[in-house]
XYZ file of C-alpha atoms in Angstrom:
400
model
C -3.134 18.809 -0.851
C -2.809 16.512 -3.851
C -5.061 14.137 -5.734
C -4.444 14.790 -9.409
C -1.384 16.828 -8.438
C -0.183 19.276 -5.810
C -2.601 22.133 -5.091
C -2.469 25.182 -2.837
C -5.145 27.610 -1.659
C -3.873 30.978 -0.409
C -6.302 32.402 2.156
C -5.825 35.928 3.487
C -7.895 37.317 6.362
C -8.268 41.007 7.219
C -10.563 43.265 9.198
C -11.691 44.834 5.908
C -11.029 44.539 2.187
C -8.470 47.355 2.172
C -6.191 45.354 4.468
C -5.706 42.706 1.772
C -3.458 43.962 -1.033
C -2.418 40.634 -2.595
C -3.912 37.284 -3.510
C -0.995 35.163 -2.311
C 0.788 34.607 0.970
C 4.278 36.088 0.815
C 7.598 34.423 1.548
C 7.977 33.612 5.270
C 4.588 35.239 5.712
C 2.232 32.361 6.546
C 0.573 32.376 9.963
C -1.004 28.969 9.368
C -0.499 26.157 6.906
C -3.099 23.402 6.837
C -1.116 20.597 5.256
C -3.530 17.942 4.050
C -0.592 16.080 2.500
C 2.902 16.103 4.048
C 4.654 15.734 0.685
C 3.088 18.964 -0.573
C 3.426 20.675 2.812
C 7.171 19.933 2.848
C 7.666 21.055 -0.745
C 9.720 24.132 -1.598
C 6.632 26.135 -2.598
C 5.195 25.684 0.895
C 8.307 25.712 3.096
C 9.404 29.089 1.694
C 6.293 30.582 3.271
C 7.086 29.221 6.742
C 8.947 31.025 9.499
C 9.746 29.704 12.933
C 8.063 31.760 15.603
C 5.283 32.852 13.263
C 3.988 29.892 11.268
C 1.902 27.056 12.686
C 1.347 23.878 10.664
C -1.685 21.610 11.063
C -0.491 18.452 9.343
C -2.338 15.385 8.104
C 0.246 12.656 8.664
C -1.272 10.430 5.962
C 0.293 10.921 2.547
C -1.207 10.354 -0.902
C 1.192 8.509 -3.269
C 2.657 10.732 -5.962
C 3.119 9.999 -9.655
C 6.449 8.391 -8.729
C 4.446 5.503 -7.280
C 3.146 4.692 -10.766
C 6.559 4.735 -12.434
C 8.607 3.164 -9.631
C 7.252 -0.088 -8.211
C 9.668 0.141 -5.277
C 8.594 3.686 -4.325
C 8.356 4.300 -0.601
C 6.182 6.959 0.970
C 8.434 9.697 2.461
C 5.801 11.077 4.871
C 8.024 10.832 7.955
C 10.903 12.600 6.234
C 8.523 15.335 5.093
C 7.241 15.871 8.620
C 10.852 16.205 9.793
C 11.479 18.915 7.183
C 8.433 20.836 8.381
C 9.579 20.625 12.010
C 12.978 21.912 10.886
C 11.274 24.911 9.274
C 8.899 25.959 12.084
C 10.102 24.100 15.183
C 8.407 21.353 17.169
C 6.062 23.785 18.919
C 4.791 25.024 15.584
C 3.475 21.672 14.354
C 0.348 19.716 15.235
C -0.230 16.449 13.379
C -2.536 13.445 13.232
C -3.749 10.960 10.628
C -6.821 12.866 9.506
C -7.306 10.585 6.516
C -7.644 7.482 8.711
C -9.845 9.357 11.177
C -12.095 10.640 8.396
C -12.421 7.218 6.770
C -13.165 5.419 10.024
C -15.312 8.035 11.771
C -17.093 9.536 8.755
C -16.970 6.651 6.289
C -15.134 8.656 3.623
C -11.747 10.362 3.379
C -13.443 13.281 1.612
C -14.057 14.801 5.051
C -10.338 15.095 5.796
C -10.261 18.811 4.951
C -13.053 19.995 7.301
C -11.556 17.765 9.990
C -8.189 19.484 9.545
C -9.945 22.850 9.660
C -11.565 21.958 12.981
C -8.207 20.772 14.305
C -6.482 24.045 13.423
C -9.348 26.142 14.803
C -9.343 24.326 18.141
C -5.584 24.922 18.382
C -6.330 28.642 18.224
C -4.612 29.123 14.886
C -7.603 30.467 12.907
C -8.762 34.009 13.838
C -12.427 33.435 13.019
C -15.430 32.869 15.237
C -16.960 29.407 15.462
C -20.344 30.724 14.293
C -18.741 32.249 11.198
C -17.178 28.960 10.162
C -20.435 27.080 10.723
C -22.254 29.667 8.626
C -19.703 29.247 5.830
C -20.336 25.493 5.803
C -24.075 26.135 5.617
C -23.696 28.607 2.757
C -21.639 26.069 0.834
C -24.750 23.843 0.992
C -22.873 20.572 0.400
C -23.126 17.734 2.961
C -23.639 20.375 5.640
C -24.234 18.034 8.583
C -21.333 15.759 7.685
C -18.930 18.666 7.233
C -19.942 20.098 10.590
C -19.473 16.695 12.220
C -16.025 16.333 10.653
C -15.123 19.791 11.961
C -16.098 18.687 15.478
C -14.016 15.531 15.200
C -11.059 17.716 14.246
C -11.634 19.880 17.326
C -11.707 16.792 19.508
C -8.486 15.506 17.962
C -6.793 18.803 18.819
C -8.089 18.657 22.400
C -7.603 14.944 23.165
C -5.918 13.109 20.293
C -5.432 9.758 22.122
C -9.176 9.408 22.705
C -9.830 9.912 18.982
C -7.011 7.620 17.883
C -8.439 4.815 19.989
C -11.466 4.869 17.721
C -9.569 4.361 14.470
C -5.984 3.289 15.188
C -5.091 -0.382 15.383
C -4.038 -1.540 18.820
C -1.975 -4.365 17.353
C 1.633 -4.487 18.516
C 4.034 -5.849 15.934
C 6.995 -7.693 17.436
C 10.138 -8.149 15.386
C 10.970 -11.871 15.586
C 14.394 -13.408 15.257
C 15.457 -14.692 11.850
C 14.828 -18.353 12.771
C 11.436 -17.583 14.351
C 10.635 -15.403 11.379
C 11.192 -18.273 8.960
C 9.041 -20.681 10.978
C 6.290 -18.091 11.275
C 6.640 -17.171 7.618
C 6.161 -20.756 6.484
C 3.346 -21.613 8.921
C 1.231 -18.633 7.856
C 1.729 -19.355 4.185
C 0.975 -23.056 4.559
C -2.329 -22.132 6.212
C -3.081 -19.628 3.448
C -2.288 -22.045 0.615
C -4.454 -24.711 2.241
C -7.415 -22.328 2.080
C -6.331 -21.113 -1.338
C -6.272 -24.603 -2.871
C -5.840 -27.637 -0.591
C -3.479 -29.345 1.865
C -1.504 -31.102 -0.884
C -0.790 -27.796 -2.622
C 0.402 -26.293 0.663
C 2.509 -29.372 1.399
C 4.354 -29.031 -1.908
C 5.269 -25.479 -0.914
C 6.423 -26.483 2.569
C 8.465 -29.421 1.289
C 10.562 -27.311 -1.065
C 11.141 -24.599 1.546
C 12.240 -27.244 4.061
C 14.710 -28.699 1.560
C 16.221 -25.260 1.021
C 16.439 -24.703 4.770
C 18.239 -28.022 5.267
C 20.750 -27.296 2.519
C 21.371 -23.759 3.741
C 21.679 -24.688 7.415
C 24.964 -26.433 6.609
C 26.308 -22.989 5.701
C 24.953 -21.401 8.875
C 22.686 -19.067 6.901
C 18.912 -18.438 6.552
C 18.552 -15.688 3.938
C 17.983 -18.020 0.984
C 15.325 -19.980 2.881
C 13.504 -16.797 3.849
C 13.439 -15.540 0.280
C 12.269 -18.859 -1.145
C 9.535 -18.975 1.520
C 8.330 -15.513 0.491
C 8.585 -15.705 -3.255
C 7.573 -19.297 -3.922
C 4.432 -18.429 -1.984
C 3.941 -15.273 -4.023
C 3.994 -17.265 -7.249
C 1.831 -20.128 -5.948
C -0.839 -17.798 -4.522
C -1.504 -15.954 -7.779
C -4.816 -14.122 -7.679
C -7.058 -15.774 -10.259
C -10.846 -15.838 -10.597
C -11.253 -18.478 -7.880
C -9.133 -16.529 -5.414
C -10.961 -13.264 -6.087
C -14.208 -15.114 -5.406
C -12.855 -16.688 -2.211
C -11.617 -13.376 -0.828
C -14.868 -11.567 -1.597
C -16.960 -14.235 0.118
C -14.697 -14.467 3.167
C -16.464 -13.434 6.373
C -13.572 -11.214 7.484
C -13.946 -9.106 4.324
C -17.618 -8.446 4.987
C -16.942 -7.720 8.653
C -14.341 -5.159 7.626
C -16.683 -3.482 5.141
C -19.480 -3.470 7.716
C -17.201 -1.727 10.198
C -16.423 1.026 7.675
C -19.989 1.972 6.724
C -23.249 2.418 8.574
C -26.836 1.957 7.416
C -27.924 0.368 4.166
C -25.269 0.122 1.487
C -24.575 -2.059 -1.506
C -21.348 -3.320 -2.991
C -20.433 -2.946 -6.630
C -17.444 -4.793 -8.046
C -15.089 -3.458 -10.713
C -13.563 -6.434 -12.487
C -11.844 -7.374 -15.730
C -12.525 -11.115 -16.187
C -10.355 -12.350 -19.101
C -13.203 -14.243 -20.768
C -15.642 -11.316 -20.623
C -13.833 -7.985 -20.355
C -13.470 -5.607 -23.276
C -10.042 -4.476 -24.437
C -8.729 -1.004 -25.157
C -6.749 0.057 -28.222
C -3.599 -1.485 -26.727
C -5.282 -4.849 -26.233
C -5.415 -4.396 -22.447
C -8.406 -5.648 -20.473
C -10.692 -2.922 -19.141
C -12.573 -3.157 -15.860
C -16.349 -2.961 -15.811
C -18.847 -2.635 -12.984
C -20.840 -5.584 -11.644
C -23.718 -5.137 -9.208
C -24.406 -6.797 -5.823
C -25.633 -9.933 -7.617
C -21.978 -10.731 -8.263
C -21.644 -11.951 -4.674
C -23.838 -14.967 -5.488
C -21.638 -15.746 -8.483
C -18.570 -15.423 -6.261
C -19.975 -17.995 -3.828
C -20.417 -20.529 -6.623
C -17.009 -19.781 -8.111
C -15.232 -20.050 -4.752
C -16.523 -23.623 -4.367
C -15.028 -24.552 -7.741
C -11.413 -23.757 -6.818
C -10.606 -27.477 -7.109
C -10.785 -27.010 -10.883
C -7.815 -24.640 -10.781
C -5.114 -25.813 -13.179
C -7.003 -28.918 -14.310
C -8.314 -29.772 -17.772
C -11.771 -28.670 -16.597
C -10.617 -25.192 -15.545
C -12.521 -22.755 -17.810
C -10.032 -19.981 -17.014
C -6.895 -22.098 -17.184
C -6.365 -21.717 -20.915
C -6.030 -17.941 -20.876
C -2.563 -16.566 -21.578
C -2.266 -15.026 -18.105
C -3.137 -18.227 -16.225
C -0.767 -20.335 -18.348
C 1.961 -17.804 -17.661
C 1.354 -17.937 -13.897
C 1.525 -21.733 -13.760
C 4.662 -21.709 -15.917
C 6.277 -19.220 -13.538
C 5.842 -21.608 -10.606
C 7.533 -24.410 -12.540
C 10.334 -22.118 -13.692
C 10.982 -20.939 -10.139
C 10.914 -24.468 -8.725
C 13.357 -25.599 -11.419
C 15.681 -22.708 -10.602
C 15.627 -23.538 -6.882
C 16.312 -27.204 -7.642
C 19.374 -26.158 -9.633
C 20.570 -23.928 -6.794
C 20.344 -26.804 -4.325
C 22.551 -29.052 -6.447
C 25.694 -26.932 -6.056
C 24.903 -24.493 -3.226
C 27.978 -23.514 -1.225
C 29.416 -20.518 0.607
C 30.920 -19.163 -2.597
C 27.676 -18.972 -4.586
C 25.220 -18.399 -1.734
C 24.844 -14.664 -2.392
C 24.154 -15.327 -6.085
C 21.549 -17.934 -5.104
C 19.763 -15.367 -2.937
C 19.572 -12.987 -5.914
C 17.911 -15.718 -7.981
C 15.411 -16.432 -5.204
C 14.441 -12.747 -5.032
C 13.548 -12.383 -8.712
C 9.738 -12.711 -8.196
C 9.871 -9.472 -6.206
C 10.170 -7.733 -9.573
C 6.947 -9.297 -10.881
C 4.194 -6.953 -9.735
C 0.601 -6.171 -10.602
C -2.011 -8.036 -12.606
C -2.886 -8.534 -16.246
C -0.947 -6.393 -18.718
C 0.925 -4.661 -15.870
C 2.191 -8.019 -14.614
C 3.145 -9.081 -18.135
C 5.228 -5.927 -18.565
C 7.059 -6.467 -15.273
C 7.590 -10.144 -16.089
C 9.299 -9.282 -19.361
C 11.826 -7.159 -17.476
C 12.180 -9.737 -14.687
C 12.960 -12.556 -17.119
C 16.016 -10.666 -18.340
C 17.313 -10.262 -14.780
C 16.347 -13.860 -13.988
C 18.570 -15.134 -16.795
C 21.412 -12.865 -15.671
C 21.060 -14.042 -12.054
C 21.204 -17.690 -13.117
C 24.328 -17.010 -15.214
C 25.949 -15.318 -12.219
C 25.175 -18.377 -10.089
C 26.471 -20.853 -12.662
C 29.635 -18.881 -13.419
C 30.725 -17.056 -10.264
C 33.516 -14.536 -10.681
C 36.431 -15.379 -8.437
C 37.894 -12.596 -6.349
C 41.340 -11.533 -7.627
C 44.333 -12.767 -5.649
C 46.385 -10.101 -3.953
C 50.119 -10.588 -3.922
C 52.001 -8.942 -1.097
C 54.843 -6.746 -2.216
């Protein structure tokens, strides 16, 4: 598994102590691997201990992001590729997999029970040569969340016996249809107009829709849609920046509380970890640090959500902070760039225009993280605009 890094536990079972002469499983010598993270399970350290025909793998198909996620904003989780590597090592018959993390979170209220759930899964498959009573006794002797660990073990057994019945309890039944490009643009805009109306007001949403429509009209003459799609995505991203009013709106939204209520049972309370610019302390680097706020914060959120009309006005108490000024300036900069693209857009510079429209994709995160990404994005933004203004003509080829 991995949380703070990849970890392995080598477990050897024998009829008596004399049968166990080492503390580690040898190369190609594993009878069972319980892979609580596919990235670790598919790593060289683990795969070298697998052998087709001998090794079984109980695999949690959910994968915890690695350190690469922190350093690479475009990192993609390679869980599927990892599972394929494991199948290559032990064969299809040697692998049993399910999303134990999702099952644990939904059925137990906490992903911490993933491990006992995986243990129950492997035991029910017949891959652990221990009696049921012995495993239950081990959980009791551990004396930590005994009932919950036993329950998680039973859920794992059920997943091994009838996975579809368990997945129905935690897997989304939503079917995602891939629309056509034209339908995608219409759907893209409609959803974002509705969001921006709730975010601010109808006039704010209309300004967004108007500019996207102008881009679509200009681009349609070229028989293309890619520029329109990118402007629809990234103008929205900039206009829907998550400020104090938006955080308050999202936390007071009924759907948020319904979702939280579905995750936990009984009495519980919400604590909020926030770094409000006007209140938060800073570390040695001058970066805002989050602090905990109790359940009373929900009442403050309700008041703040009603004040969203102040956003960007002279009466906005948060509008003078460096981050909020930067976010409003970004919208204007992007709109100005799109206006310039529309003035001379043609087939020859269309690809360069698309690159300009995509620049906000590079601006990720919040606070000091966003500021760091913006600094890098501004360099590429300037380069993209230069490429649009001064396209390089393809060299002429002269036939011999």
